[in-house]
């Protein structure tokens, strides 16, 4: 709502146990979820900026990390990125996607998800940054690399390391397992790969890579999609990326490293991240991200009329303090169910953060908006009629834009202002009502005169 930009992140829910984060590039503000803070052991000092966050990254890995991220910020390689990098004592696998860009096309808000493993468990001797577009400082095919790759098998990428001089190739355990092969059935030579490329894709794939081996005139990196034979005889669509890391004096490549990704697995990862940022993990309603996308779509399509209902839970802090946060979370979920049952399927109902919700109603006239608010209030009254239920109340405010003369951003401010007027009128009465319920059903004495509840 109108006050949220000054107090917290725009999109992710920071209380979720999922390890996710949000980065606002213009201000360099970084928001880590509770799950990300716990995963990376940042409880004592939570980074509040990306600069602070990356101060835990070794210097030798920092430049390639920033180079990779810059490519999605400037839009040269799409909005999505996966990479692996060192951070403190962890090896981190990150996924990130650009949610917003400015008028020049540069990313302004990025969200991501994390996975991490303690480096001491794998004892790596190098600092890689492996991502879906490039590979920097890759490991040599050694026992250390094998242990590292086994530890990172949760990733959907399989790593390969090719020596074009003698034709040997290191295929990681993940590379083999995602295609159904064992090490004995897939010898570590380049012919193991070449012989399994689909005949219809061969001419577009193999000669191109061999030309890159011969001379830097053909480039030092490539990306391609093709069919590859699985062990069970079926064909997998593979996204392949490679990068020349060494050439001899004559320009011939002496080492090329790369990643293989099963395209369906990669799409699954993207869907998982998309679900995390589009849906509120606690209530099951839409997230602030999805609300923003809905607003953008309605503005682009010039859809009017549109109604907005601003909702704010009353007395949640009393419940959290006297009955505990788990009970407060259950109240939020119950309120979400009441909102959902009171409105229609096409309406977007989003949890904007904490105890604040917004419903955006496309095609809703002023008259229909007023009826919707009445339905919501009646639904809460029905819930509260049962004396066994903890009383739940939401302050509601509404506004309607009949034409394009009022933007949806302005409409939200209007609905929010209307909600706050109603909240102010009912605040004292409802605080006393919750106090009475708590004292009647527990042995606790509630001090509503505390300044925290004013």
Coordinates of C-alpha atoms in Angstrom, one line a residue:
X1 CA 0.0 0.0 0.0
X2 CA 1.0 3.6 0.0
X3 CA 3.2 3.3 3.1
X4 CA 4.9 0.0 2.2
X5 CA 7.8 1.3 -0.1
X6 CA 9.4 2.9 2.9
X7 CA 9.3 -0.1 5.3
X8 CA 10.2 -3.2 3.4
X9 CA 10.6 -5.2 0.2
X10 CA 8.2 -4.8 -2.7
X11 CA 7.7 -8.5 -3.6
X12 CA 9.0 -11.3 -1.5
X13 CA 7.7 -12.3 1.9
X14 CA 10.7 -12.0 4.2
X15 CA 9.2 -14.3 6.9
X16 CA 9.1 -17.3 4.6
X17 CA 11.4 -20.3 5.3
X18 CA 12.1 -20.5 1.6
X19 CA 15.6 -19.2 0.9
X20 CA 14.8 -16.3 -1.4
X21 CA 15.9 -12.7 -1.7
X22 CA 15.1 -9.4 -3.4
X23 CA 17.5 -6.8 -4.7
X24 CA 16.6 -3.2 -5.5
X25 CA 19.4 -2.0 -7.8
X26 CA 19.0 1.8 -7.7
X27 CA 19.3 1.9 -3.9
X28 CA 21.3 -1.3 -3.6
X29 CA 18.8 -2.5 -1.0
X30 CA 18.9 -6.2 -0.3
X31 CA 16.1 -8.2 1.4
X32 CA 16.8 -11.7 2.6
X33 CA 14.0 -14.1 3.7
X34 CA 14.2 -15.8 7.1
X35 CA 15.1 -19.0 5.2
X36 CA 18.0 -17.4 3.3
X37 CA 19.4 -15.8 6.5
X38 CA 19.3 -19.2 8.3
X39 CA 20.8 -21.0 5.3
X40 CA 23.8 -18.7 5.0
X41 CA 24.1 -18.2 8.8
X42 CA 23.7 -14.5 8.6
X43 CA 21.8 -14.3 11.9
X44 CA 24.4 -12.1 13.6
X45 CA 24.9 -9.7 10.7
X46 CA 22.2 -9.6 8.0
X47 CA 23.5 -7.9 4.8
X48 CA 21.2 -5.0 3.9
X49 CA 22.9 -4.2 0.6
X50 CA 24.3 -6.3 -2.3
X51 CA 27.6 -4.6 -1.6
X52 CA 27.6 -5.9 1.9
X53 CA 26.4 -9.4 0.7
X54 CA 29.2 -9.7 -1.8
X55 CA 31.9 -8.7 0.7
X56 CA 31.7 -12.3 1.7
X57 CA 32.6 -13.5 -1.8
X58 CA 36.3 -14.1 -2.5
X59 CA 37.8 -11.4 -4.7
X60 CA 38.8 -13.9 -7.4
X61 CA 35.2 -14.9 -7.9
X62 CA 33.7 -11.4 -7.5
X63 CA 34.5 -10.1 -11.0
X64 CA 33.1 -13.0 -13.0
X65 CA 30.0 -13.0 -10.7
X66 CA 29.4 -9.3 -11.5
X67 CA 30.0 -9.8 -15.2
X68 CA 27.4 -12.6 -15.3
X69 CA 24.8 -10.6 -13.4
X70 CA 25.4 -7.5 -15.6
X71 CA 24.3 -9.5 -18.6
X72 CA 20.8 -10.0 -17.2
X73 CA 20.6 -6.5 -15.9
X74 CA 21.3 -5.0 -19.3
X75 CA 19.0 -7.5 -21.0
X76 CA 21.7 -9.0 -23.3
X77 CA 21.1 -12.5 -22.2
X78 CA 17.5 -12.6 -21.0
X79 CA 15.9 -12.1 -17.6
X80 CA 16.9 -15.4 -16.0
X81 CA 20.3 -16.6 -14.6
X82 CA 21.6 -19.6 -12.7
X83 CA 25.1 -19.6 -11.2
X84 CA 27.4 -21.2 -8.7
X85 CA 29.8 -19.2 -6.6
X86 CA 31.7 -19.1 -3.3
X87 CA 30.2 -17.1 -0.4
X88 CA 32.0 -17.2 2.9
X89 CA 32.3 -20.9 3.8
X90 CA 29.5 -21.9 1.4
X91 CA 29.2 -23.0 -2.2
X92 CA 26.0 -21.3 -3.3
X93 CA 23.8 -22.2 -6.2
X94 CA 21.6 -19.3 -7.1
X95 CA 18.7 -18.6 -9.5
X96 CA 17.6 -15.1 -10.2
X97 CA 15.2 -13.3 -12.4
X98 CA 14.6 -9.7 -13.3
X99 CA 11.1 -8.5 -12.3
X100 CA 11.3 -4.9 -13.3
X101 CA 13.2 -2.7 -15.7
X102 CA 13.4 1.1 -16.1
X103 CA 12.5 3.0 -19.3
X104 CA 16.0 2.2 -20.7
X105 CA 15.5 -1.5 -20.3
X106 CA 17.9 -1.9 -17.4
X107 CA 16.9 -4.2 -14.5
X108 CA 15.8 -2.4 -11.3
X109 CA 14.4 -5.2 -9.2
X110 CA 15.8 -8.8 -9.1
X111 CA 14.5 -11.7 -7.1
X112 CA 16.2 -15.1 -6.5
X113 CA 16.3 -18.4 -4.7
X114 CA 19.3 -20.0 -3.1
X115 CA 20.8 -23.4 -2.3
X116 CA 24.1 -23.8 -0.4
X117 CA 26.5 -26.4 0.9
X118 CA 29.3 -26.1 3.4
X119 CA 32.6 -26.0 1.4
X120 CA 34.4 -27.9 4.2
X121 CA 32.4 -31.0 3.3
X122 CA 33.8 -31.0 -0.3
X123 CA 37.2 -29.3 0.2
X124 CA 37.3 -27.5 -3.2
X125 CA 40.6 -26.1 -4.4
X126 CA 39.2 -23.5 -6.7
X127 CA 36.6 -20.7 -6.9
X128 CA 34.2 -21.4 -9.8
X129 CA 31.4 -19.2 -11.1
X130 CA 29.3 -21.5 -13.3
X131 CA 26.1 -20.1 -14.8
X132 CA 23.7 -20.8 -17.6
X133 CA 25.5 -18.5 -20.0
X134 CA 29.2 -18.8 -19.2
X135 CA 31.7 -20.8 -17.2
X136 CA 34.6 -19.1 -15.4
X137 CA 37.5 -20.8 -13.5
X138 CA 36.1 -24.4 -13.9
X139 CA 37.6 -27.3 -12.0
X140 CA 40.1 -29.7 -13.5
X141 CA 39.0 -33.3 -13.7
X142 CA 40.3 -34.4 -10.3
X143 CA 39.0 -36.1 -7.2
X144 CA 38.3 -32.7 -5.7
X145 CA 36.2 -31.8 -8.6
X146 CA 34.4 -35.1 -8.4
X147 CA 33.5 -34.5 -4.7
X148 CA 32.3 -31.0 -5.5
X149 CA 30.1 -32.2 -8.3
X150 CA 28.7 -35.0 -6.3
X151 CA 27.7 -32.5 -3.6
X152 CA 26.1 -30.3 -6.3
X153 CA 24.1 -33.1 -7.9
X154 CA 20.8 -31.3 -6.8
X155 CA 21.6 -28.9 -9.6
X156 CA 20.0 -29.6 -13.0
X157 CA 23.3 -29.1 -14.8
X158 CA 25.9 -31.7 -15.8
X159 CA 29.5 -30.5 -16.2
X160 CA 32.0 -31.6 -18.8
X161 CA 35.7 -30.8 -19.2
X162 CA 37.2 -31.5 -22.6
X163 CA 40.9 -31.8 -23.6
X164 CA 40.8 -31.5 -27.4
X165 CA 44.5 -32.4 -27.6
X166 CA 44.1 -36.1 -26.5
X167 CA 40.3 -36.3 -26.9
X168 CA 39.6 -37.1 -23.3
X169 CA 36.5 -35.6 -21.5
X170 CA 35.6 -35.5 -17.8
X171 CA 31.8 -36.1 -17.5
X172 CA 30.5 -35.2 -14.1
X173 CA 28.3 -37.7 -12.1
X174 CA 25.3 -35.4 -12.7
X175 CA 26.0 -35.3 -16.4
X176 CA 25.8 -39.1 -16.6
X177 CA 22.9 -39.6 -14.2
X178 CA 20.5 -37.2 -15.9
X179 CA 20.9 -39.1 -19.1
X180 CA 20.7 -42.6 -17.4
X181 CA 24.3 -43.6 -18.1
X182 CA 26.9 -45.2 -15.8
X183 CA 30.6 -44.3 -16.0
X184 CA 31.4 -47.7 -17.6
X185 CA 28.8 -47.3 -20.3
X186 CA 29.9 -43.7 -21.2
X187 CA 33.7 -43.7 -21.6
X188 CA 35.5 -40.4 -20.9
X189 CA 36.3 -39.6 -24.5
X190 CA 34.7 -37.1 -26.9
X191 CA 33.3 -39.8 -29.1
X192 CA 30.9 -40.8 -26.3
X193 CA 29.2 -37.4 -26.8
X194 CA 29.6 -37.1 -30.6
X195 CA 28.1 -40.6 -31.3
X196 CA 24.9 -39.7 -29.3
X197 CA 24.0 -36.4 -30.9
X198 CA 20.8 -36.8 -33.0
X199 CA 21.7 -37.3 -36.7
X200 CA 19.4 -34.4 -37.7
X201 CA 21.2 -32.1 -35.4
X202 CA 24.7 -33.3 -36.0
X203 CA 25.7 -30.8 -38.8
X204 CA 24.6 -27.8 -36.8
X205 CA 26.3 -28.9 -33.5
X206 CA 29.5 -30.9 -33.9
X207 CA 31.3 -29.0 -36.7
X208 CA 30.6 -25.7 -35.0
X209 CA 32.3 -26.9 -31.8
X210 CA 35.3 -28.4 -33.7
X211 CA 35.8 -25.0 -35.5
X212 CA 36.0 -23.3 -32.1
X213 CA 38.7 -25.8 -31.1
X214 CA 40.8 -24.9 -34.1
X215 CA 40.8 -21.1 -33.9
X216 CA 39.7 -18.2 -31.8
X217 CA 38.4 -16.6 -35.0
X218 CA 35.3 -18.7 -34.4
X219 CA 34.8 -17.5 -30.9
X220 CA 35.6 -18.8 -27.4
X221 CA 32.1 -19.7 -26.3
X222 CA 28.9 -21.3 -27.7
X223 CA 25.4 -22.2 -26.7
X224 CA 23.2 -24.6 -28.6
X225 CA 20.1 -26.8 -28.2
X226 CA 19.9 -30.3 -29.7
X227 CA 18.6 -33.8 -29.1
X228 CA 20.8 -36.3 -27.3
X229 CA 20.4 -40.0 -26.9
X230 CA 19.5 -41.2 -23.4
X231 CA 20.5 -44.7 -22.1
X232 CA 16.9 -45.9 -22.4
X233 CA 16.9 -45.1 -26.2
X234 CA 14.8 -41.9 -25.9
X235 CA 15.9 -38.4 -27.0
X236 CA 16.5 -35.6 -24.5
X237 CA 16.6 -32.0 -25.5
X238 CA 19.8 -30.6 -24.2
X239 CA 20.8 -27.0 -23.7
X240 CA 24.6 -27.1 -24.1
X241 CA 27.1 -24.3 -23.2
X242 CA 30.8 -24.3 -23.6
X243 CA 33.7 -21.9 -22.9
X244 CA 37.4 -22.2 -24.1
X245 CA 39.6 -21.6 -21.0
X246 CA 43.0 -22.3 -22.6
X247 CA 44.6 -22.1 -26.0
X248 CA 48.2 -22.9 -27.1
X249 CA 50.5 -20.6 -29.0
X250 CA 49.0 -21.5 -32.3
X251 CA 45.5 -20.7 -31.1
X252 CA 44.2 -24.2 -30.8
X253 CA 42.0 -24.9 -27.7
X254 CA 43.6 -27.1 -25.2
X255 CA 40.7 -27.0 -22.7
X256 CA 37.0 -26.4 -23.0
X257 CA 34.5 -26.7 -20.2
X258 CA 30.8 -26.6 -20.3
X259 CA 27.4 -27.5 -18.9
X260 CA 24.6 -29.7 -20.2
X261 CA 21.0 -28.9 -19.0
X262 CA 18.0 -31.0 -19.7
X263 CA 15.6 -28.3 -21.0
X264 CA 12.6 -29.7 -19.1
X265 CA 14.5 -29.7 -15.8
X266 CA 15.6 -26.1 -16.4
X267 CA 12.0 -25.1 -17.1
X268 CA 11.0 -26.8 -13.9
X269 CA 13.4 -24.7 -11.9
X270 CA 12.1 -21.6 -13.5
X271 CA 8.5 -22.6 -12.6
X272 CA 9.5 -23.2 -9.0
X273 CA 11.1 -19.8 -8.7
X274 CA 8.2 -18.2 -10.4
X275 CA 5.8 -19.8 -8.0
X276 CA 7.9 -18.6 -5.0
X277 CA 7.7 -15.0 -6.1
X278 CA 4.1 -14.9 -7.5
X279 CA 2.3 -16.6 -4.5
X280 CA 2.3 -15.8 -0.8
X281 CA 3.8 -18.9 1.0
X282 CA 1.7 -18.3 4.2
X283 CA -1.8 -17.6 3.0
X284 CA -1.8 -19.1 -0.5
X285 CA -3.0 -15.7 -1.9
X286 CA -1.2 -13.9 -4.7
X287 CA 2.0 -12.1 -3.8
X288 CA 2.8 -8.4 -4.2
X289 CA 4.8 -9.4 -7.3
X290 CA 1.7 -10.9 -8.9
X291 CA -0.3 -7.9 -8.0
X292 CA 2.2 -5.6 -9.7
X293 CA 2.0 -7.8 -12.8
X294 CA -1.7 -7.6 -12.8
X295 CA -1.7 -3.8 -12.5
X296 CA 0.8 -3.6 -15.4
X297 CA -1.4 -5.9 -17.6
X298 CA -4.6 -3.9 -16.9
X299 CA -2.8 -0.6 -17.6
X300 CA -1.3 -1.9 -20.9
X301 CA -4.7 -3.3 -22.0
X302 CA -6.4 -0.1 -20.9
X303 CA -9.0 -2.0 -18.9
X304 CA -11.6 0.1 -17.1
X305 CA -13.6 0.1 -14.9
X306 CA -11.4 -1.4 -12.1
X307 CA -12.1 -1.5 -8.4
X308 CA -9.6 -1.9 -5.6
X309 CA -10.3 -3.0 -2.0
X310 CA -7.6 -2.2 0.5
X311 CA -7.6 -4.5 3.6
X312 CA -5.7 -4.2 6.8
X313 CA -6.0 -6.7 9.7
X314 CA -7.0 -5.1 13.0
X315 CA -5.5 -6.2 16.3
X316 CA -3.0 -8.7 14.9
X317 CA -0.2 -7.4 17.2
X318 CA -2.3 -8.1 20.3
X319 CA -2.9 -11.7 19.1
X320 CA 0.8 -12.2 18.4
X321 CA 1.9 -10.8 21.7
X322 CA -0.6 -12.6 23.9
X323 CA -1.4 -15.8 22.0
X324 CA 1.8 -16.2 20.0
X325 CA 2.8 -15.7 16.4
X326 CA 1.6 -19.2 15.3
X327 CA -1.9 -18.1 16.3
X328 CA -1.4 -14.8 14.4
X329 CA -0.4 -16.7 11.3
X330 CA -3.5 -18.9 11.6
X331 CA -5.6 -15.7 11.8
X332 CA -3.9 -14.4 8.6
X333 CA -4.7 -17.6 6.8
X334 CA -8.3 -17.5 8.0
X335 CA -8.7 -13.9 6.9
X336 CA -7.3 -14.9 3.5
X337 CA -10.0 -17.7 3.2
X338 CA -12.7 -15.2 4.1
X339 CA -11.5 -12.8 1.4
X340 CA -11.2 -15.5 -1.2
X341 CA -14.8 -16.8 -0.5
X342 CA -16.2 -13.3 -0.7
X343 CA -14.8 -12.4 -4.1
X344 CA -14.8 -13.9 -7.6
X345 CA -12.2 -16.1 -9.3
X346 CA -11.0 -13.4 -11.8
X347 CA -10.2 -11.0 -9.0
X348 CA -6.6 -10.8 -7.9
X349 CA -6.3 -11.0 -4.1
X350 CA -2.8 -10.4 -2.9
X351 CA -1.0 -10.2 0.5
X352 CA 1.1 -7.1 0.2
X353 CA 3.1 -7.7 3.4
X354 CA 2.5 -8.3 7.1
X355 CA -1.2 -7.8 7.8
X356 CA -2.1 -5.9 4.6
X357 CA -4.0 -7.2 1.6
X358 CA -5.3 -5.8 -1.6
X359 CA -8.0 -7.1 -4.0
X360 CA -8.1 -5.7 -7.5
X361 CA -11.4 -6.2 -9.3
X362 CA -11.3 -5.8 -13.1
X363 CA -14.5 -4.7 -14.7
X364 CA -15.9 -3.6 -11.3
X365 CA -18.1 -0.5 -11.2
X366 CA -18.5 1.7 -8.1
X367 CA -21.8 0.0 -7.3
X368 CA -20.3 -3.5 -7.6
X369 CA -17.4 -2.4 -5.5
X370 CA -19.7 -1.3 -2.7
X371 CA -21.5 -4.6 -2.8
X372 CA -18.2 -6.5 -2.7
X373 CA -17.2 -4.6 0.5
X374 CA -20.6 -5.5 2.0
X375 CA -20.1 -9.2 1.2
X376 CA -16.6 -9.2 2.8
X377 CA -17.8 -7.5 6.0
X378 CA -20.7 -9.9 6.3
X379 CA -18.4 -12.9 5.8
X380 CA -16.2 -11.6 8.7
X381 CA -19.4 -11.1 10.8
X382 CA -20.4 -14.7 10.2
X383 CA -17.0 -15.9 11.3
X384 CA -17.1 -13.8 14.5
X385 CA -20.6 -14.9 15.4
X386 CA -19.1 -18.2 16.7
X387 CA -17.8 -17.4 20.2
X388 CA -15.2 -20.1 19.9
X389 CA -13.5 -18.3 17.0
X390 CA -10.9 -15.7 17.7
X391 CA -12.5 -12.5 16.4
X392 CA -11.1 -11.4 13.1
X393 CA -11.7 -8.0 11.6
X394 CA -10.3 -6.2 8.6
X395 CA -10.5 -2.5 8.0
X396 CA -11.7 -2.1 4.4
X397 CA -11.5 0.8 2.0
X398 CA -12.4 1.0 -1.7
X399 CA -12.0 3.1 -4.8
X400 CA -13.0 2.7 -8.4
X401 CA -11.5 4.0 -11.6
X402 CA -14.2 4.3 -14.3
X403 CA -11.8 5.5 -17.1
X404 CA -8.1 5.9 -17.9
X405 CA -8.0 9.3 -16.2
X406 CA -7.1 7.6 -12.9
X407 CA -4.1 5.2 -12.8
X408 CA -4.2 2.1 -10.7
X409 CA -1.3 3.4 -8.6
X410 CA -3.5 6.5 -7.8
X411 CA -6.4 4.2 -7.2
X412 CA -4.5 2.2 -4.6
X413 CA -3.6 5.4 -2.7
X414 CA -7.3 6.4 -2.7
X415 CA -8.4 2.9 -1.5
X416 CA -5.7 2.9 1.2
X417 CA -6.8 6.4 2.4
X418 CA -10.4 5.2 2.6
X419 CA -9.3 2.2 4.6
X420 CA -7.3 4.2 7.1
X421 CA -10.2 6.5 7.8
X422 CA -12.4 3.5 8.7
X423 CA -9.6 1.9 10.7
X424 CA -9.1 5.0 12.8
X425 CA -12.8 5.1 13.7
X426 CA -13.0 1.5 14.8
X427 CA -9.5 1.0 16.3
X428 CA -10.3 1.6 20.0
X429 CA -13.6 -0.4 20.0
X430 CA -12.0 -3.4 18.2
X431 CA -9.0 -3.3 20.5
X432 CA -11.3 -3.6 23.5
X433 CA -13.2 -6.4 21.8
X434 CA -10.0 -8.5 21.3
X435 CA -8.9 -7.7 24.8
X436 CA -12.2 -9.0 26.2
X437 CA -12.0 -12.2 24.1
X438 CA -8.4 -13.0 25.2
X439 CA -9.1 -12.4 28.9
X440 CA -12.3 -14.4 28.7
X441 CA -10.7 -17.4 27.0
X442 CA -7.2 -17.3 28.7
X443 CA -5.8 -16.4 32.1
X444 CA -4.0 -13.4 30.7
X445 CA -4.5 -9.7 31.5
X446 CA -4.2 -7.6 28.3
X447 CA -2.8 -4.1 28.7
X448 CA -4.1 -2.3 25.6
X449 CA -2.9 1.1 27.0
X450 CA 0.6 0.0 25.9
X451 CA 1.9 2.4 23.3
X452 CA 2.6 -0.5 21.0
X453 CA -1.1 -0.9 20.4
X454 CA -1.9 2.7 19.8

